[in-house]
Each structure stands twice: as structure tokens, then as C-alpha cells.
Amino acid sequence: MDSGRGSLGKESKETLVADKKEGIGACGWILVSLSFLFVLITFPFSIWMCLKIVKEYERAVVFRLGRIVSKRAKGPGLILVLPCTDVFARVDLRTVTSNIPLQEILTKDSVTTQVDGVVYYKIHSAICSVANVTDVHLATNLLAQTTLRNVLGTQSLSQILSGREEIAHNIQSILDNATGKWGIQVARVEIKDVRIPMEMQRAMAAEAEATRDARAQIIAAEGERNASEALKQASMVLVESPSALQLRYLQTLTTLATEKNSTIVFPLPMNMLQGFY
């Protein structure tokens, strides 16, 4: 629905520009008639100056005596441009990639960062892009730079690092609404790189390392607790079954015998120690 309203708004703005066109007047028609007469007299040589080729991805906005000829742009194909009275402007409708230069931004939490990005847009209305703004590409690029600084200035550093997609979508909406009267449709905005000072990088690395060390200590403490609980349960089982303790003793001796060491073990029966209890 939003895109539909946007397209309807752009069409109405284009129609509004075209509706401002008035008649060229009697003198204008006289000049146009003289131009036609000149073309007929110098035919077929003049036809090479009057016929212009407009490519598939282009549109031509024709001005006759300073006024737009029709309510819509002409093309693609052949168009007729009268000498002396008509001038035309070619408009490329392909998607344009505009790089946003590196911008130095002060975030909400008073951290200085440098951010750059890229904007993808295309001209939706050729008439509005020619009649409503001097240089539509320069105006869109400068507006993108300003919007990037304004939006990122209201975010903290953590929000910028974690919410790039949401911020880019917000910038795209703002640009699309602002450039609609210029005949521009913003297709996509991407934040390429976020650069932070070296001191902040070291502080963030130290914080992350401290967090990892604390997590490792917690995991080691939980392992010690689980081991102590398992040893407690094992000791209770061995107390209830003396033969199990003897089997464990023999298993330990087997383990020591498989290793190449100089340890000498003297087995001692457990019943000999019962008198000392």
C-alpha cells in the first residue's frame, strides 16, 4: 500500500508539473510554423537534424519555446525536434549507484565514528527530474549524506553496530519521501563500513576479553561442582559396597601397570586395615 501511495504521489506530482504548461501564444505558433516551413524547404537535409534517437533505457523531455511539449516524456525510438524552437534533455532511467563519502558522526553516546554507505536509486519521472531540480544526481547524493548524519546521530554506537539493516531501511524511507518530487525512487540503501577510534577498539576488545574470562571461570566452577557431586555419590557407593572399592583399587593398578614409569606399587589387602578403623 505504501509503494502504491508513493507511485500515485509521484504520478500526481508529475501531472502537476505538466499541468502548469500554458499555450505558447500567437507569436509562438508563428515561430513554430516558420520552423516547420524551414524544415520543409531544406528537406531532406534538415531531417537529419530534426530526428533524434532515444534508447530503450532513456526518455527525452522536449521543451518548445521553453515549455514542455507534452505531459509525458518521449521515447524510446525516434522523436522529432524542430530547429530553433525545440530543445530536449535526455534522462537515463537505469538504476544509479551513488557512493556516500566517509562521514564523521558523533553518536548519541558521544562516540566519534566514521561511516560510509551506498544508495541505489533510479529516475521514476523524467519530467520531474528535469523541471523540479537543477542536478538531480548531485541533489540526491547530498541529501543522502545529510540524512545519514542525521539518522546515525540519534543512535548509540551499539545500535549502529547491531542494527544496520533497520537504520538503512529508515534512511531509505526518508530519502524516498524527500526525493519523490524530484522523480526519484530510492531502491536500496546500504551502510558499508563503520570505523571507530583505535582507543575505543582496544576498550571494546578488553571488555570482550574480560567477559570471556568471566564466562570461562563460571564454566570451570560449574565443572568443579559437578565433579565434586559425582565424587560424593561415588564415595557413598563405595562405602555401601567394600568389594567395589577393591575392584576400583585393582583397576587403578592396571592403569598404572600399562604406563612406562618407575613407580613401584605394593598391593596391601584391605582387610588388614580394618583393625585400624
Short mmCIF file of C-alpha atoms in Angstrom, two decimals, residues 4-242:
data_model
loop_
_atom_site.label_atom_id
_atom_site.label_comp_id
_atom_site.label_asym_id
_atom_site.label_seq_id
_atom_site.Cartn_x
_atom_site.Cartn_y
_atom_site.Cartn_z
CA GLY A 4 1.19 2.27 -4.24
CA ARG A 5 0.63 5.58 -2.48
CA GLY A 6 4.20 6.60 -3.32
CA SER A 7 3.72 5.85 -7.01
CA LEU A 8 0.38 7.67 -7.04
CA GLY A 9 2.02 10.64 -5.35
CA LYS A 10 4.81 10.71 -7.92
CA GLU A 11 2.32 10.49 -10.79
CA SER A 12 0.25 13.33 -9.34
CA LYS A 13 3.37 15.47 -8.93
CA GLU A 14 4.41 14.77 -12.49
CA THR A 15 0.93 15.67 -13.72
CA LEU A 16 1.04 18.82 -11.60
CA VAL A 17 4.25 19.91 -13.32
CA ALA A 18 2.79 19.15 -16.74
CA ASP A 19 -0.48 20.97 -15.97
CA LYS A 20 1.44 24.19 -15.38
CA LYS A 21 2.11 24.29 -19.12
CA GLU A 22 0.21 27.03 -20.88
CA GLY A 23 -0.24 27.83 -24.54
CA ILE A 24 2.70 29.24 -26.45
CA GLY A 25 0.58 32.13 -27.78
CA ALA A 26 0.20 33.57 -31.26
CA CYS A 27 3.83 34.61 -31.59
CA GLY A 28 4.86 31.15 -30.52
CA TRP A 29 2.73 29.49 -33.15
CA ILE A 30 4.18 31.81 -35.76
CA LEU A 31 7.71 30.80 -34.80
CA VAL A 32 6.77 27.13 -34.81
CA SER A 33 5.19 27.50 -38.24
CA LEU A 34 8.32 29.19 -39.56
CA SER A 35 10.38 26.34 -38.12
CA PHE A 36 8.16 23.78 -39.93
CA LEU A 37 8.47 25.79 -43.11
CA PHE A 38 12.25 25.83 -42.79
CA VAL A 39 12.24 22.03 -42.37
CA LEU A 40 10.08 21.61 -45.50
CA ILE A 41 12.23 23.94 -47.57
CA THR A 42 15.51 22.30 -46.60
CA PHE A 43 14.11 18.75 -46.79
CA PRO A 44 15.67 16.15 -46.87
CA PHE A 45 18.82 17.71 -45.38
CA SER A 46 17.03 19.14 -42.36
CA ILE A 47 15.54 15.77 -41.43
CA TRP A 48 18.94 14.63 -40.14
CA MET A 49 18.95 17.50 -37.66
CA CYS A 50 15.34 17.03 -36.58
CA LEU A 51 15.22 13.27 -35.98
CA LYS A 52 16.74 12.10 -32.69
CA ILE A 53 17.13 8.53 -31.43
CA VAL A 54 16.16 7.79 -27.83
CA LYS A 55 17.41 4.49 -26.44
CA GLU A 56 15.27 1.94 -24.64
CA TYR A 57 16.54 2.96 -21.19
CA GLU A 58 16.26 6.70 -21.93
CA ARG A 59 13.49 9.27 -22.12
CA ALA A 60 13.55 12.70 -23.75
CA VAL A 61 11.92 15.78 -22.26
CA VAL A 62 11.26 18.21 -25.13
CA PHE A 63 10.93 21.95 -24.49
CA ARG A 64 9.28 24.06 -27.19
CA LEU A 65 9.88 27.76 -26.70
CA GLY A 66 10.81 26.99 -23.09
CA ARG A 67 7.69 24.92 -22.30
CA ILE A 68 7.30 21.17 -22.00
CA VAL A 69 5.71 19.80 -25.15
CA SER A 70 3.54 17.11 -23.62
CA LYS A 71 2.56 15.75 -20.22
CA ARG A 72 4.94 12.83 -20.52
CA ALA A 73 8.46 12.25 -21.72
CA LYS A 74 9.06 10.98 -25.23
CA GLY A 75 10.75 7.75 -26.24
CA PRO A 76 12.11 5.26 -26.79
CA GLY A 77 12.58 5.39 -30.56
CA LEU A 78 12.62 8.32 -32.99
CA ILE A 79 11.46 11.77 -31.92
CA LEU A 80 11.08 14.96 -33.95
CA VAL A 81 12.84 18.07 -32.68
CA LEU A 82 12.19 21.28 -34.57
CA PRO A 83 15.20 23.52 -35.18
CA CYS A 84 15.44 26.87 -33.37
CA THR A 85 12.30 26.32 -31.27
CA ASP A 86 12.84 22.91 -29.61
CA VAL A 87 15.45 21.71 -27.18
CA PHE A 88 15.43 18.37 -25.39
CA ALA A 89 17.09 16.72 -22.40
CA ARG A 90 17.95 13.04 -22.22
CA VAL A 91 17.16 11.26 -18.97
CA ASP A 92 18.66 7.87 -18.10
CA LEU A 93 16.14 5.60 -16.34
CA ARG A 94 18.65 2.92 -15.28
CA THR A 95 19.49 2.34 -11.63
CA VAL A 96 22.25 4.63 -10.41
CA THR A 97 24.80 3.62 -7.76
CA SER A 98 25.83 6.59 -5.64
CA ASN A 99 28.58 6.24 -3.03
CA ILE A 100 28.14 8.19 0.19
CA PRO A 101 31.58 9.52 1.17
CA LEU A 102 33.01 8.82 4.60
CA GLN A 103 31.04 10.86 7.13
CA GLU A 104 32.33 11.75 10.61
CA ILE A 105 29.43 11.33 13.03
CA LEU A 106 29.02 11.96 16.75
CA THR A 107 26.74 9.23 18.09
CA LYS A 108 24.15 9.56 20.84
CA ASP A 109 26.61 8.25 23.46
CA SER A 110 29.28 10.82 22.40
CA VAL A 111 31.47 8.46 20.35
CA THR A 112 33.07 9.79 17.17
CA THR A 113 32.67 7.34 14.28
CA GLN A 114 33.21 7.42 10.53
CA VAL A 115 30.52 5.82 8.38
CA ASP A 116 30.13 5.47 4.62
CA GLY A 117 27.45 3.86 2.52
CA VAL A 118 25.88 3.43 -0.91
CA VAL A 119 22.50 4.42 -2.35
CA TYR A 120 20.75 2.70 -5.26
CA TYR A 121 18.10 4.81 -6.98
CA LYS A 122 16.53 5.40 -10.36
CA ILE A 123 14.56 8.16 -12.04
CA HIS A 124 10.85 7.42 -11.95
CA SER A 125 9.61 10.59 -13.65
CA ALA A 126 11.79 12.16 -16.32
CA ILE A 127 9.79 15.40 -16.36
CA CYS A 128 10.12 15.97 -12.60
CA SER A 129 13.84 15.19 -12.65
CA VAL A 130 14.40 17.87 -15.27
CA ALA A 131 11.85 20.53 -14.32
CA ASN A 132 11.98 20.41 -10.50
CA VAL A 133 15.71 20.26 -9.72
CA THR A 134 18.88 21.56 -11.37
CA ASP A 135 21.07 18.45 -10.91
CA VAL A 136 19.05 15.53 -9.66
CA HIS A 137 22.05 13.23 -9.06
CA LEU A 138 24.02 15.79 -7.07
CA ALA A 139 20.95 16.73 -5.04
CA THR A 140 20.21 13.09 -4.20
CA ASN A 141 23.81 12.41 -3.16
CA LEU A 142 24.00 15.48 -0.90
CA LEU A 143 20.63 14.65 0.65
CA ALA A 144 21.81 11.08 1.30
CA GLN A 145 24.89 12.39 3.12
CA THR A 146 22.82 14.72 5.29
CA THR A 147 20.24 12.05 6.07
CA LEU A 148 22.95 9.55 7.03
CA ARG A 149 24.47 12.01 9.51
CA ASN A 150 21.09 12.98 10.96
CA VAL A 151 19.85 9.41 11.45
CA LEU A 152 23.08 8.00 12.87
CA GLY A 153 23.43 10.99 15.20
CA THR A 154 20.34 9.79 17.08
CA GLN A 155 21.71 6.25 17.59
CA SER A 156 24.24 4.90 20.05
CA LEU A 157 27.33 3.03 18.90
CA SER A 158 25.93 -0.35 19.90
CA GLN A 159 22.71 0.35 18.00
CA ILE A 160 24.68 1.31 14.87
CA LEU A 161 26.79 -1.86 15.03
CA SER A 162 23.87 -4.21 15.68
CA GLY A 163 21.03 -2.58 13.71
CA ARG A 164 22.48 -1.71 10.32
CA GLU A 165 19.56 -3.13 8.34
CA GLU A 166 16.94 -1.25 10.34
CA ILE A 167 18.89 2.01 10.09
CA ALA A 168 19.40 1.54 6.33
CA HIS A 169 15.66 0.93 5.87
CA ASN A 170 14.89 4.10 7.85
CA ILE A 171 17.28 6.14 5.69
CA GLN A 172 15.74 4.65 2.55
CA SER A 173 12.22 5.70 3.64
CA ILE A 174 13.33 9.24 4.43
CA LEU A 175 15.16 9.60 1.10
CA ASP A 176 12.29 8.12 -0.90
CA ASN A 177 9.80 10.57 0.62
CA ALA A 178 12.11 13.56 0.16
CA THR A 179 13.13 12.82 -3.45
CA GLY A 180 9.66 11.89 -4.72
CA LYS A 181 9.07 15.40 -6.04
CA TRP A 182 12.31 15.11 -8.00
CA GLY A 183 11.10 11.99 -9.79
CA ILE A 184 13.50 9.73 -7.85
CA GLN A 185 12.70 6.29 -6.46
CA VAL A 186 15.22 5.04 -3.91
CA ALA A 187 15.57 1.28 -4.29
CA ARG A 188 18.07 0.43 -1.56
CA VAL A 189 20.45 1.95 1.00
CA GLU A 190 23.40 0.07 2.48
CA ILE A 191 25.84 1.05 5.24
CA LYS A 192 29.23 -0.23 4.09
CA ASP A 193 31.67 0.42 6.92
CA VAL A 194 31.62 1.77 10.47
CA ARG A 195 35.02 2.96 11.68
CA ILE A 196 35.61 3.68 15.36
CA PRO A 197 38.72 5.17 17.04
CA MET A 198 41.59 2.86 17.96
CA GLU A 199 41.19 3.65 21.67
CA MET A 200 37.57 2.56 21.52
CA GLN A 201 38.54 -0.63 19.69
CA ARG A 202 41.04 -1.51 22.43
CA ALA A 203 38.47 -0.75 25.14
CA MET A 204 35.86 -2.93 23.41
CA ALA A 205 38.42 -5.74 22.97
CA ALA A 206 39.35 -5.55 26.66
CA GLU A 207 35.69 -5.64 27.64
CA ALA A 208 35.05 -8.65 25.42
CA GLU A 209 38.12 -10.44 26.80
CA ALA A 210 37.01 -9.77 30.39
CA THR A 211 33.57 -11.13 29.55
CA ARG A 212 35.08 -14.29 28.04
CA ASP A 213 37.35 -14.79 31.10
CA ALA A 214 34.39 -14.40 33.46
CA ARG A 215 32.38 -16.89 31.43
CA ALA A 216 35.30 -19.36 31.46
CA GLN A 217 35.63 -19.08 35.23
CA ILE A 218 31.92 -19.70 35.64
CA ILE A 219 32.11 -22.79 33.42
CA ALA A 220 35.16 -24.09 35.35
CA ALA A 221 33.39 -23.56 38.69
CA GLU A 222 30.32 -25.42 37.43
CA GLY A 223 32.59 -28.26 36.29
CA GLU A 224 34.25 -28.44 39.73
CA ARG A 225 30.87 -28.51 41.41
CA ASN A 226 29.60 -31.29 39.15
CA ALA A 227 32.82 -33.27 39.72
CA SER A 228 32.54 -32.90 43.50
CA GLU A 229 28.94 -34.06 43.41
CA ALA A 230 29.92 -37.06 41.30
CA LEU A 231 32.78 -37.91 43.72
CA LYS A 232 30.39 -37.63 46.63
CA GLN A 233 27.96 -40.06 45.02
CA ALA A 234 30.83 -42.42 44.15
CA SER A 235 32.11 -42.39 47.74
CA MET A 236 28.64 -43.26 49.01
CA VAL A 237 28.51 -46.23 46.63
CA LEU A 238 31.98 -47.43 47.70
CA VAL A 239 31.07 -47.19 51.38
CA GLU A 240 28.00 -49.33 50.85
CA SER A 241 29.99 -51.96 48.86
CA PRO A 242 33.59 -52.68 50.08
#
